[in-house]
Short mmCIF file of C-alpha atoms and ligand atoms in Angstrom, two decimals:
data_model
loop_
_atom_site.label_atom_id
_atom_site.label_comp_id
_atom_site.label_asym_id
_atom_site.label_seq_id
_atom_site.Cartn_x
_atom_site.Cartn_y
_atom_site.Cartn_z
CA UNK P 1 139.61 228.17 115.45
CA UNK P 2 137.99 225.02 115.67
CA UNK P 3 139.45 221.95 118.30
CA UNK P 4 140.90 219.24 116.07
CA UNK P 5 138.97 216.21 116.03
CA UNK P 6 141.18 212.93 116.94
CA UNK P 7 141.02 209.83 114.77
CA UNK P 8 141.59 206.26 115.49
CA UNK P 9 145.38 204.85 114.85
CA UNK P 10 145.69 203.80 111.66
CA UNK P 11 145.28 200.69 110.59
CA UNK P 12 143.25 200.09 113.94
CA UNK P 13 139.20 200.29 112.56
CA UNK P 14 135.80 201.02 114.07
CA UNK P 15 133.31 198.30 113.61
CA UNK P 16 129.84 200.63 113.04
CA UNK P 17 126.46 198.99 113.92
CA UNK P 18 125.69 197.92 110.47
CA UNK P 19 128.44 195.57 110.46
CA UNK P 20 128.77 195.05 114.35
CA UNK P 21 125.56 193.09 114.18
CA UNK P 22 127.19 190.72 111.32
CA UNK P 23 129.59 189.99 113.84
CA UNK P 24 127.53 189.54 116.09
CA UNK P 25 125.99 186.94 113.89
CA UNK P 26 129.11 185.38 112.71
CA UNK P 27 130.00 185.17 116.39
CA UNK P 28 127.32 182.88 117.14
CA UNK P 29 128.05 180.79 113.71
CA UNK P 30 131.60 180.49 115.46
CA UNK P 31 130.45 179.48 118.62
CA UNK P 32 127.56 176.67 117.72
CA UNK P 33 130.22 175.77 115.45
CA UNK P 34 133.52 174.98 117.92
CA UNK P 35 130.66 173.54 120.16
CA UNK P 36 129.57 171.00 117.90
CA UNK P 37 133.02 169.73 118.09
CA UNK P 38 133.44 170.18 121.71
CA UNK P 39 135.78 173.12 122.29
CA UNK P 40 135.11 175.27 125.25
CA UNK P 41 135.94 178.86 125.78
CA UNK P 42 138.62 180.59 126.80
CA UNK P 43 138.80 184.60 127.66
CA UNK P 44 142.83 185.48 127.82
CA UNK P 45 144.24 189.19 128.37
CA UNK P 46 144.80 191.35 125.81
CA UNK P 47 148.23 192.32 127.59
CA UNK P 48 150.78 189.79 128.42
CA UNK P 49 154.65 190.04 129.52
CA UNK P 50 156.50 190.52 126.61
CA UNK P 51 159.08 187.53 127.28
CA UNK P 52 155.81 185.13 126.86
CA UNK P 53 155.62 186.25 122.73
CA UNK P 54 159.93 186.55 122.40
CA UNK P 55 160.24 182.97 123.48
CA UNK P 56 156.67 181.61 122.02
CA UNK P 57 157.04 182.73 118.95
CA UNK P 58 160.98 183.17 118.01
CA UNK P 59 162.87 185.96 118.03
CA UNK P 60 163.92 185.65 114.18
CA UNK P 61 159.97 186.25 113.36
CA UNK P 62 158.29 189.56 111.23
CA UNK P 63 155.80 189.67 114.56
CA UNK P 64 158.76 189.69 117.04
CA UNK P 65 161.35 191.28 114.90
CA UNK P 66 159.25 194.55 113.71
CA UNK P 67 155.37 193.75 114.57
CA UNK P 68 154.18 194.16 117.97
CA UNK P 69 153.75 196.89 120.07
CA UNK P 70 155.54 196.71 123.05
CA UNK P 71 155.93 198.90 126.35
CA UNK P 72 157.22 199.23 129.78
CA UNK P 73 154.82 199.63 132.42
CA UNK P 74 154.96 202.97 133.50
CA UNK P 75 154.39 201.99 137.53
CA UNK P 76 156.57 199.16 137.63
CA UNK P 77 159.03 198.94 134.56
CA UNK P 78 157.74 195.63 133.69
CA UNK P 79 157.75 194.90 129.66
CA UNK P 80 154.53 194.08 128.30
CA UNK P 81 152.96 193.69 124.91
CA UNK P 82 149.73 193.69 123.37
CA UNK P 83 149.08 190.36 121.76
CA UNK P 84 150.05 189.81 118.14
CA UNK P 85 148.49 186.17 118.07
CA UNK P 86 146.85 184.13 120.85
CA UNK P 87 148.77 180.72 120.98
CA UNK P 88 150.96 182.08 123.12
CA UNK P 89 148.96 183.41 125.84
CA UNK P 90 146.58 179.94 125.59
CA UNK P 91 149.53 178.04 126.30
CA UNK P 92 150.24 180.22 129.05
CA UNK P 93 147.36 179.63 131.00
CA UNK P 94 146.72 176.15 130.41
CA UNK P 95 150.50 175.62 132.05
CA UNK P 96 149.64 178.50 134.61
CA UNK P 97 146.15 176.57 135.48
CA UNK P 98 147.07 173.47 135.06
CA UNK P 99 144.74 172.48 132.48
CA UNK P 100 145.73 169.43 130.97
CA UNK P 101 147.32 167.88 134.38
CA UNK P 102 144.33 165.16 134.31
CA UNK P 103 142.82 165.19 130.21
CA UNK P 104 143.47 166.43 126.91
CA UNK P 105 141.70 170.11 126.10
CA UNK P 106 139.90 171.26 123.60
CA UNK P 107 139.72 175.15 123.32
CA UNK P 108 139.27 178.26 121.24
CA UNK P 109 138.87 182.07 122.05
CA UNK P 110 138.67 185.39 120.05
CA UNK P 111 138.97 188.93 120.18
CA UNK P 112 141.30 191.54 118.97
CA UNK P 113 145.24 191.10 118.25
CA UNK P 114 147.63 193.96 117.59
CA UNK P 115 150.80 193.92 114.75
CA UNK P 116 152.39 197.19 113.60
CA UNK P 117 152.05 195.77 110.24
CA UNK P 118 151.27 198.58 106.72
CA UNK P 119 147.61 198.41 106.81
CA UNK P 120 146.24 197.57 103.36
CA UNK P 121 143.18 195.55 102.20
CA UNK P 122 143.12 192.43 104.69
CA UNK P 123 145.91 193.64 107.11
CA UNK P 124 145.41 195.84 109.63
CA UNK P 125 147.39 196.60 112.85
CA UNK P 126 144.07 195.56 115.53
CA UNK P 127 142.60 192.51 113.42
CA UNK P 128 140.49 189.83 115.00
CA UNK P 129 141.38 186.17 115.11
CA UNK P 130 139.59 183.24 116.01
CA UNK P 131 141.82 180.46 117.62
CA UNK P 132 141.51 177.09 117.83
CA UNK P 133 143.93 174.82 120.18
CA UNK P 134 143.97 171.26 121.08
CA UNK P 135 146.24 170.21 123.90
CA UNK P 136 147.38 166.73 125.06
CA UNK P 137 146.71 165.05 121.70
CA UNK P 138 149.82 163.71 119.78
CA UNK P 139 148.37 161.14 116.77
CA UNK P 140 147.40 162.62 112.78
CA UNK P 141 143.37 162.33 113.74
CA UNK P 142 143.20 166.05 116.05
CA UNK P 143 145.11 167.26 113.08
CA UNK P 144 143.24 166.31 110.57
CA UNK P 145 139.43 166.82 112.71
CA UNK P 146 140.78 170.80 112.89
CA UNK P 147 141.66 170.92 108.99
CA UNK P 148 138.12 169.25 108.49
CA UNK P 149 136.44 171.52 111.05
CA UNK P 150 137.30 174.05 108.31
CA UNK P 151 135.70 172.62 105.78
CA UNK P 152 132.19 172.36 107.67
CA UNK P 153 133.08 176.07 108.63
CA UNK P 154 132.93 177.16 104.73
CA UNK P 155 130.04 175.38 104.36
CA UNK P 156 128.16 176.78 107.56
CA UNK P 157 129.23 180.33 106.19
CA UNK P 158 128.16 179.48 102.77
CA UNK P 159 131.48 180.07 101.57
CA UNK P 160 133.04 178.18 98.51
CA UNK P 161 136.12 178.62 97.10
CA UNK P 162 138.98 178.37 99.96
CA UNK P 163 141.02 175.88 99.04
CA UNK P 164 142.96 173.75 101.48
CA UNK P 165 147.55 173.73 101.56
CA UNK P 166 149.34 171.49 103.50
CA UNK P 167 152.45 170.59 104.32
CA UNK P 168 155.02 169.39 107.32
CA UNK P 169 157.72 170.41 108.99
CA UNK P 170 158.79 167.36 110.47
CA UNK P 171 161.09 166.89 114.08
CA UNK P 172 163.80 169.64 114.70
CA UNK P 173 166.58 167.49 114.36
CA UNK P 174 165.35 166.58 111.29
CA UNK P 175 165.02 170.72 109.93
CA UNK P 176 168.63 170.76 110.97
CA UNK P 177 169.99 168.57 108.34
CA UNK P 178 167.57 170.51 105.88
CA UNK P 179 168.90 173.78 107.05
CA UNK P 180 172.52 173.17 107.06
CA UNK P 181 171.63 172.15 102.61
CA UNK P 182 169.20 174.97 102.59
CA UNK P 183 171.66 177.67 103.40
CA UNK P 184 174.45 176.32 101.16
CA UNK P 185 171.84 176.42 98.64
CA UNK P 186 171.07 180.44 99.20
CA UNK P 187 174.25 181.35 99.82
CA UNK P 188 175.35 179.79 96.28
CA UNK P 189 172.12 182.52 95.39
CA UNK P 190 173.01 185.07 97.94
CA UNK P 191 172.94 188.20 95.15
CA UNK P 192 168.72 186.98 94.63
CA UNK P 193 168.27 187.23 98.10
CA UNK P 194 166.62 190.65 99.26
CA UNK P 195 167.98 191.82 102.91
CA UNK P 196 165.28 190.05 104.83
CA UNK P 197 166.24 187.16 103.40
CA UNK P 198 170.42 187.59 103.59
CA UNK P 199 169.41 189.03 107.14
CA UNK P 200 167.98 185.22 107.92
CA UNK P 201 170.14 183.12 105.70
CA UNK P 202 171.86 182.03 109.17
CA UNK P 203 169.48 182.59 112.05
CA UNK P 204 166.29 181.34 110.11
CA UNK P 205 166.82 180.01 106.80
CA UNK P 206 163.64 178.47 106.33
CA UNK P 207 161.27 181.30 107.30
CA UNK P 208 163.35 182.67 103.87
CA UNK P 209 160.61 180.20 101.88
CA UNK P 210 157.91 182.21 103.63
CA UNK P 211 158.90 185.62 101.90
CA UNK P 212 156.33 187.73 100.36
CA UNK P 213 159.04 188.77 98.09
CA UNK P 214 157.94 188.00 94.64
CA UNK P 215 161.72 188.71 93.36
CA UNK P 216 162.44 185.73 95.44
CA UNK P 217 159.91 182.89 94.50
CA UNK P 218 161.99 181.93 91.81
CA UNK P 219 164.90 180.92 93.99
CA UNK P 220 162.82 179.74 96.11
CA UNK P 221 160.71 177.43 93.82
CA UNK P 222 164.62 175.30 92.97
CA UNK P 223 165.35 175.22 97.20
CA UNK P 224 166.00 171.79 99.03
CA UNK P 225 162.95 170.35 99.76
CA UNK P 226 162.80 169.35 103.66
CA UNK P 227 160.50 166.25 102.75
CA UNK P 228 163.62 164.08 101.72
CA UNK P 229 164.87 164.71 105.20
CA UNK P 230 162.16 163.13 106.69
CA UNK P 231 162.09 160.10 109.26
CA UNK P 232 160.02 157.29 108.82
CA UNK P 233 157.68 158.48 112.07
CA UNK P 234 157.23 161.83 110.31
CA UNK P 235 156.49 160.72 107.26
CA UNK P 236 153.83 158.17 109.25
CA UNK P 237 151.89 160.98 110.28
CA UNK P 238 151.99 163.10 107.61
CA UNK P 239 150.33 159.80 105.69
CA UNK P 240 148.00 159.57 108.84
CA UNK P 241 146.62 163.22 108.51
CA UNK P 242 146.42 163.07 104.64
CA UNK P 243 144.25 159.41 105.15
CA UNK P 244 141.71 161.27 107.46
CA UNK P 245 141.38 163.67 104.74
CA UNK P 246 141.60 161.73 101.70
CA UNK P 247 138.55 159.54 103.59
CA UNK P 248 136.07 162.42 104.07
CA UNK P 249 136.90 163.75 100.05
CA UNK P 250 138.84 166.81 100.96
CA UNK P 251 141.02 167.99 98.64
CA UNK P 252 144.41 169.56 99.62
CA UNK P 253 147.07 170.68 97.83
CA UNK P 254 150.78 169.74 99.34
CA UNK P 255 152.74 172.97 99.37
CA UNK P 256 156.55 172.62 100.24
CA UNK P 257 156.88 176.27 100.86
CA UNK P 258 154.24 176.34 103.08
CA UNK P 259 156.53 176.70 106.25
CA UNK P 260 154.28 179.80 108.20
CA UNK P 261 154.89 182.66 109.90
CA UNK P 262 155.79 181.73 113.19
CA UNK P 263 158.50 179.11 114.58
CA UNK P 264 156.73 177.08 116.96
CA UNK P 265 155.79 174.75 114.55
CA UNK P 266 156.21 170.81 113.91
CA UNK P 267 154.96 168.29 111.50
CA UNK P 268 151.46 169.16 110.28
CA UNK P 269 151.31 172.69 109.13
CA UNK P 270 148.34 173.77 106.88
CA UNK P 271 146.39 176.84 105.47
CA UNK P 272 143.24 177.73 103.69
CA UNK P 273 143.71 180.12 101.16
CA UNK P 274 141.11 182.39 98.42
CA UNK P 275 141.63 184.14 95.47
CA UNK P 276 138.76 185.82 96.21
CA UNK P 277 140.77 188.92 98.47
CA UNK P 278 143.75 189.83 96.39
CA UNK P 279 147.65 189.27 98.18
CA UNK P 280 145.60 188.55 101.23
CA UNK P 281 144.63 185.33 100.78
CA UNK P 282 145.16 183.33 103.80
CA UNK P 283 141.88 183.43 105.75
CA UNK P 284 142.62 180.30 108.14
CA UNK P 285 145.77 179.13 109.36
CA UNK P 286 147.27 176.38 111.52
CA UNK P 287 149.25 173.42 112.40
CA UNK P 288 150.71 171.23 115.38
CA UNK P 289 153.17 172.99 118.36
CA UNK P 290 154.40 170.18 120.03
CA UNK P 291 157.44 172.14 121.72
CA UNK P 292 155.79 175.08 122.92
CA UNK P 293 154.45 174.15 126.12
CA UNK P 294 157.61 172.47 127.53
CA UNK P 295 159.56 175.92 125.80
CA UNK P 296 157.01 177.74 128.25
CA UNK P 297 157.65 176.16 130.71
CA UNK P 298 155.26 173.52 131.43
CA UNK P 299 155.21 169.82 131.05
CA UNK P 300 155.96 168.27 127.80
CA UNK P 301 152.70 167.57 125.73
CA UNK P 302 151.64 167.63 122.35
CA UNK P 303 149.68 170.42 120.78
CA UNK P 304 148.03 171.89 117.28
CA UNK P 305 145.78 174.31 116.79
CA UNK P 306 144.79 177.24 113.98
CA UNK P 307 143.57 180.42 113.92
CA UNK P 308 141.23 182.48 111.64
CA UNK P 309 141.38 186.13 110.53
CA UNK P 310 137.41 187.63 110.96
CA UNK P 311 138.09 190.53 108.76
CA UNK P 312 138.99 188.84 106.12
CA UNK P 313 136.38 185.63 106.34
CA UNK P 314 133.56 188.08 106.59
CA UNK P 315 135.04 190.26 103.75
CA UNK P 316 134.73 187.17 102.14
CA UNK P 317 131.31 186.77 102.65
CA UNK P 318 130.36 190.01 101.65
CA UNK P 319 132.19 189.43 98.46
CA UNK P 320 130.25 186.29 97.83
CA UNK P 321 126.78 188.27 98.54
CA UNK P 322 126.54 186.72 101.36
CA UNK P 323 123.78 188.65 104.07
CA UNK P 324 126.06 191.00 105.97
CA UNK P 325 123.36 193.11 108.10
CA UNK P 326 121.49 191.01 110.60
CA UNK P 327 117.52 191.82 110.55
CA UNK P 328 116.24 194.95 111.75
CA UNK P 329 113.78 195.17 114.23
CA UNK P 330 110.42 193.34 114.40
CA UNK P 331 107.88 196.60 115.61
CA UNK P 332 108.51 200.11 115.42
CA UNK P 333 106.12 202.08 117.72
CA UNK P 334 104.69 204.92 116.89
CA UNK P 335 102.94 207.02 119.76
CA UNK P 336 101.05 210.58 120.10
CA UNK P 337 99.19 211.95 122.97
CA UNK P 338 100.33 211.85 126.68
CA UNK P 339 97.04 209.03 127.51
CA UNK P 340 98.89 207.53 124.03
CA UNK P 341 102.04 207.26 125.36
CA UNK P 342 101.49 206.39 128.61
CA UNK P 343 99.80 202.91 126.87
CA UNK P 344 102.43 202.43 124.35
CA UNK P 345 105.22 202.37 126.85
CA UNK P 346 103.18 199.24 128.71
CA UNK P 347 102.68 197.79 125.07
CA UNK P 348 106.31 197.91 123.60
CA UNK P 349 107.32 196.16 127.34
CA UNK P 350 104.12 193.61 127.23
CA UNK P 351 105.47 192.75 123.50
CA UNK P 352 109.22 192.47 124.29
CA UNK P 353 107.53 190.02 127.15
CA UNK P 354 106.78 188.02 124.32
CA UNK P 355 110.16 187.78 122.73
CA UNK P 356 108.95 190.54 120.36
CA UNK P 357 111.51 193.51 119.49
CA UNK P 358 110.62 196.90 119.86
CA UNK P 359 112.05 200.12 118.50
CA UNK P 360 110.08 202.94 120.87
CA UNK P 361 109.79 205.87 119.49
CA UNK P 362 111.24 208.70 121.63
CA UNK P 363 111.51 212.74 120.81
CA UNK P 364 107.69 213.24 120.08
CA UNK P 365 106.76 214.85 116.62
CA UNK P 366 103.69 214.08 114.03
CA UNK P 367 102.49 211.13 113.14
CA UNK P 368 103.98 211.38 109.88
CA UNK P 369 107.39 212.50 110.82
CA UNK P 370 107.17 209.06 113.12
CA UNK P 371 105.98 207.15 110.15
CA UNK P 372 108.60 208.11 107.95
CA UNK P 373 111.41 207.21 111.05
CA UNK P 374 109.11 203.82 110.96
CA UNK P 375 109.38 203.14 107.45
CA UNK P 376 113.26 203.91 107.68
CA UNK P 377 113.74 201.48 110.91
CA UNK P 378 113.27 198.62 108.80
CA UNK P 379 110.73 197.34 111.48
CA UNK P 380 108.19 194.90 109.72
CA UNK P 381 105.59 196.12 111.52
CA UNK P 382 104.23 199.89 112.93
CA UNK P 383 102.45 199.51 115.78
CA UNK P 384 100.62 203.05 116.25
CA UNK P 385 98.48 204.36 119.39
CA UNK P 386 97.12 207.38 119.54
CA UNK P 387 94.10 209.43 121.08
CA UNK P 388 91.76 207.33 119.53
CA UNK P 389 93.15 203.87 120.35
CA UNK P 390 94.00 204.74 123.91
CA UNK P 391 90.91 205.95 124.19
CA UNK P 392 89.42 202.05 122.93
CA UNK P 393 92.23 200.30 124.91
CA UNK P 394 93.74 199.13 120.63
CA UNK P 395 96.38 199.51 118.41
CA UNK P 396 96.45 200.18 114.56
CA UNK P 397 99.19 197.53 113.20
CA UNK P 398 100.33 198.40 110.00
CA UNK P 399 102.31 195.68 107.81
CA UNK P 400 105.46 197.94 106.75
CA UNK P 401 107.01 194.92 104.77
CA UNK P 402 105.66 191.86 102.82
CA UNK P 403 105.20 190.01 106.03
CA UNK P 404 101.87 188.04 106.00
CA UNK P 405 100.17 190.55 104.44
CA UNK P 406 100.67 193.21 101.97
CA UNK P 407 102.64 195.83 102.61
CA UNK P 408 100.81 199.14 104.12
CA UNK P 409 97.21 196.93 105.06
CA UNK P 410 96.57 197.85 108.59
CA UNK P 411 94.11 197.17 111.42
CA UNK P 412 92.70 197.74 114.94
CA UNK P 413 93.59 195.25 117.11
CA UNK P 414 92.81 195.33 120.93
CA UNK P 415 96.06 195.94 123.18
CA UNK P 416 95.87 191.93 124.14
CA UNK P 417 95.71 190.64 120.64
CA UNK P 418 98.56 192.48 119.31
CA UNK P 419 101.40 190.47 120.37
CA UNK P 420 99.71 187.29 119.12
CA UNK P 421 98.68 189.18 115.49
CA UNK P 422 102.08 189.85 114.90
CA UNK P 423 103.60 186.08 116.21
CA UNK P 424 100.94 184.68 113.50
CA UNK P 425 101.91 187.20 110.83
CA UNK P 426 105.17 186.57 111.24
CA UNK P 427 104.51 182.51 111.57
CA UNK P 428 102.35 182.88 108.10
CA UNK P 429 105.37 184.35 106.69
CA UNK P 430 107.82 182.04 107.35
CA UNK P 431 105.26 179.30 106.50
CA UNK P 432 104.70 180.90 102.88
P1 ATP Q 501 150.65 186.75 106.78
O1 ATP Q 501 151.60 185.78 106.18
O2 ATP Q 501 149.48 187.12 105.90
O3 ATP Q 501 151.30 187.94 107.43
P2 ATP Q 501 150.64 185.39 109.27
O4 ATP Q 501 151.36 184.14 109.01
O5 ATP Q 501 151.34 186.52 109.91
O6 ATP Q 501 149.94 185.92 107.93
P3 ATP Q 501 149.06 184.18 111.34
O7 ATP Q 501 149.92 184.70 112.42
O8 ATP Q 501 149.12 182.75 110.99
O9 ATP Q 501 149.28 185.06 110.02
O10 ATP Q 501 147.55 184.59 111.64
C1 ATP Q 501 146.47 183.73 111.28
C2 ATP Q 501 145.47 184.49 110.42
O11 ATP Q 501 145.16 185.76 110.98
C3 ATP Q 501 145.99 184.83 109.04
O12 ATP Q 501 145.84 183.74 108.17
C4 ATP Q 501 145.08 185.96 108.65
O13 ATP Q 501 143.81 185.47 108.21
C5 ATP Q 501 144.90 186.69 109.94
N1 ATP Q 501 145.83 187.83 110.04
C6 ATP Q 501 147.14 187.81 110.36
N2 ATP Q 501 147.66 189.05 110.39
C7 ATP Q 501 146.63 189.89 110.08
C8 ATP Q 501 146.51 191.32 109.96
N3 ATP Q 501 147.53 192.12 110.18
N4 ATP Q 501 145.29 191.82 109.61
C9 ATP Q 501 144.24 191.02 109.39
N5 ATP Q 501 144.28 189.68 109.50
C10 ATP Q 501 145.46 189.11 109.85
MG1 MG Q 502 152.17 188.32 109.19
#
């Protein structure tokens, strides 16, 4: 009988190299991005107490309600959960540290986030986000510079098609006039309501307008709109955020329903959406929080941010053709005799000296065994040493791809050239 092999939790993926180094790649798009616009990093636990997401988020929320995995710490009974979304735990530590005390902050982080949601296409239960917070800001101009950041985001990704949604929730006291027309409304439709929605009617009937539910979007389509219960100062920077956008040309779309998943937000709520990935659509989400660091706890100040889901942007890219494998290595080197070897291992490290990578071949074998592992690499180059060239203090460099040359020319080159044939091959290349 054979030991069982064990499997990673559903819904919870590996990333294998060929797509690790995309992210990798993406990464740094992300970063020189958010820098160009002068956010700084932020590295926050992956744990936090579980009180931090109940009050964040709302207790009347899919990610509270049914979502996130939650535990007791086995040592000292304390509740903890892994995070579902990292607003919360950025707000945490900016109160915690004291962050905006003396100036306004702009930061973003990434990494993993956990929701026991059904995996399918797009959802999975560890996903990746990328968030994006400003804190200490309070006019329409953050707002709209995130929903524009965006925009150049597409563009640095070479992505087209994402389409921007907007919409606001105004001031809580103004919601409440909404909500007390909103549930009269549904309850005059309580038999269309699924349970979710009856379940909500009275604890959160606006999240009801977020339902997946297509059964429901009919009902939901005739609902009270919460814009005719808007204030004049709401409605001021509503106008404020759509001037910003109107003046760079980006079009948005103003979507009443669009009232998102969680309940800490206020006024300016927005979403970039594709048809491009099937019922999950949504790759960038966002709006302003201007409760949630006072409701945690720290001094009152204004807040917005957004956050971006990496599986599904780089699915995205892939499905646009977009390059998904980062390059392969520049040199594979190919070695045979123990003189041979000896010399290749002080080539491959004299060439990385020169910013040069090397794949070195290890396990021994023919020449042509190595070759073919060469030729598989993806190197652009072979760099091969054996008896012969040790004995002459060369190489033979052999052009694997197009690069410079023809594919498969080769030539001796003495052991101090060959870094410097293969910067001007590579130069020529680029050049042509
Ligand atoms: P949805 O309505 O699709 O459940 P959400 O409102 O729960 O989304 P947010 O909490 O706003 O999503 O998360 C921001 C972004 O993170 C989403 O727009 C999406 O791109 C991504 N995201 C959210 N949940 C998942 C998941 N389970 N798997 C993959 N990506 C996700
Ligand atoms: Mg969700």
């Amino acid at each position: 009988m054979s030991t069982p092999k064990i499997q990673s939790v559903r819904g919870m993926n590996d990333v294998l190299p060929d797509q690790a180094e995309f992210w990798d790649l993406f990464e740094e798009t992300i970063r020189s991005w958010l820098k160009s616009y002068g956010y700084r990093p932020l590295r926050l636990p992956i744990v936090e107490p579980t009180p931090l997401f109940k009050r964040a988020i709302g207790e009347v929320t899919d990610i509270v309600e049914k979502e996130m995995y939650s535990f007791v710490d086995s040592l000292n009974g304390e509740p903890l959960t892994l995070r579902p979304e990292g607003t919360a735990g950025c707000v945490r530590a900016v109160i915690q540290h004291s962050l905006i005390a003396q100036q306004a902050q702009r930061l973003y982080y990434m990494g993993p986030m956990f929701r026991h949601e059904r995996p399918q296409k797009g959802r999975y239960r560890q996903f990746h986000q990328v968030g994006v917070e400003a804190l200490g800001f309070d006019g329409p101009d953050i707002d709209a510079e995130q929903i524009l950041m965006g925009a150049r985001l597409w563009g640095d990704l070479g992505l087209g098609g994402i389409s921007l949604q907007l919409n606001t929730l105004g001031q809580s006291a103004e919601r409440a006039g909404h909500r007390a027309e909103l549930i009269a409304y549904f309850e005059r439709h309580s038999e269309r309501l699924d349970d979710d929605a009856r379940r909500r009617l009275h604890s959160n009937p606006l999240r009801i307008l977020d339902s997946k539910n297509p059964e429901l979007q009919e009902v939901i389509l005739g609902a009270p709109q919460l814009i005719d219960h808007l204030g004049a100062e709401s409605l001021a920077h509503f106008d404020g955020v759509q001037q910003v956008l109107r003046d760079a040309g980006q079009p948005f779309t103003i979507n009443p329903r669009l009232v998102r998943g969680l309940d800490y937000y206020n006024l300016t709520v927005f979403e970039w959406v594709t048809d491009r990935l099937g019922a999950q659509g949504t790759v960038c989400a966002g709006g302003r929080y201007d409760g949630l660091v006072e409701q945690l706890g720290g001094k009152p100040a204004p807040a917005c941010g957004f956050a971006m889901g990496v599986e599904r942007l780089i699915a995205l890219i892939a499905e646009a053709g977009g390059e998904t494998t980062a390059p392969a290595v520049d040199v594979y080197l190919v070695h045979q005799g123990a003189d041979a070897s000896r010399l290749a291992a002080r080539v491959a490290e004299g060439l990385r000296d020169q910013g040069i990578d090397v794949l070195f071949h290890c396990g021994g074998g023919s020449f042509k065994s190595q070759m073919k592992k060469a030729d598989a690499s993806g190197a652009a180059f072979a760099v091969i040493i054996g008896d012969d060239e040790a004995t002459a203090g060369e190489v033979t460099l052999k052009h694997l791809r197009a690069v410079g040359e023809q594919p498969n020319q080769q030539k001796r080159v003495s052991v101090d050239r060959v870094a410097d044939e293969i910067m001007n091959s590579i130069v020529d290349w680029e050049e042509s």
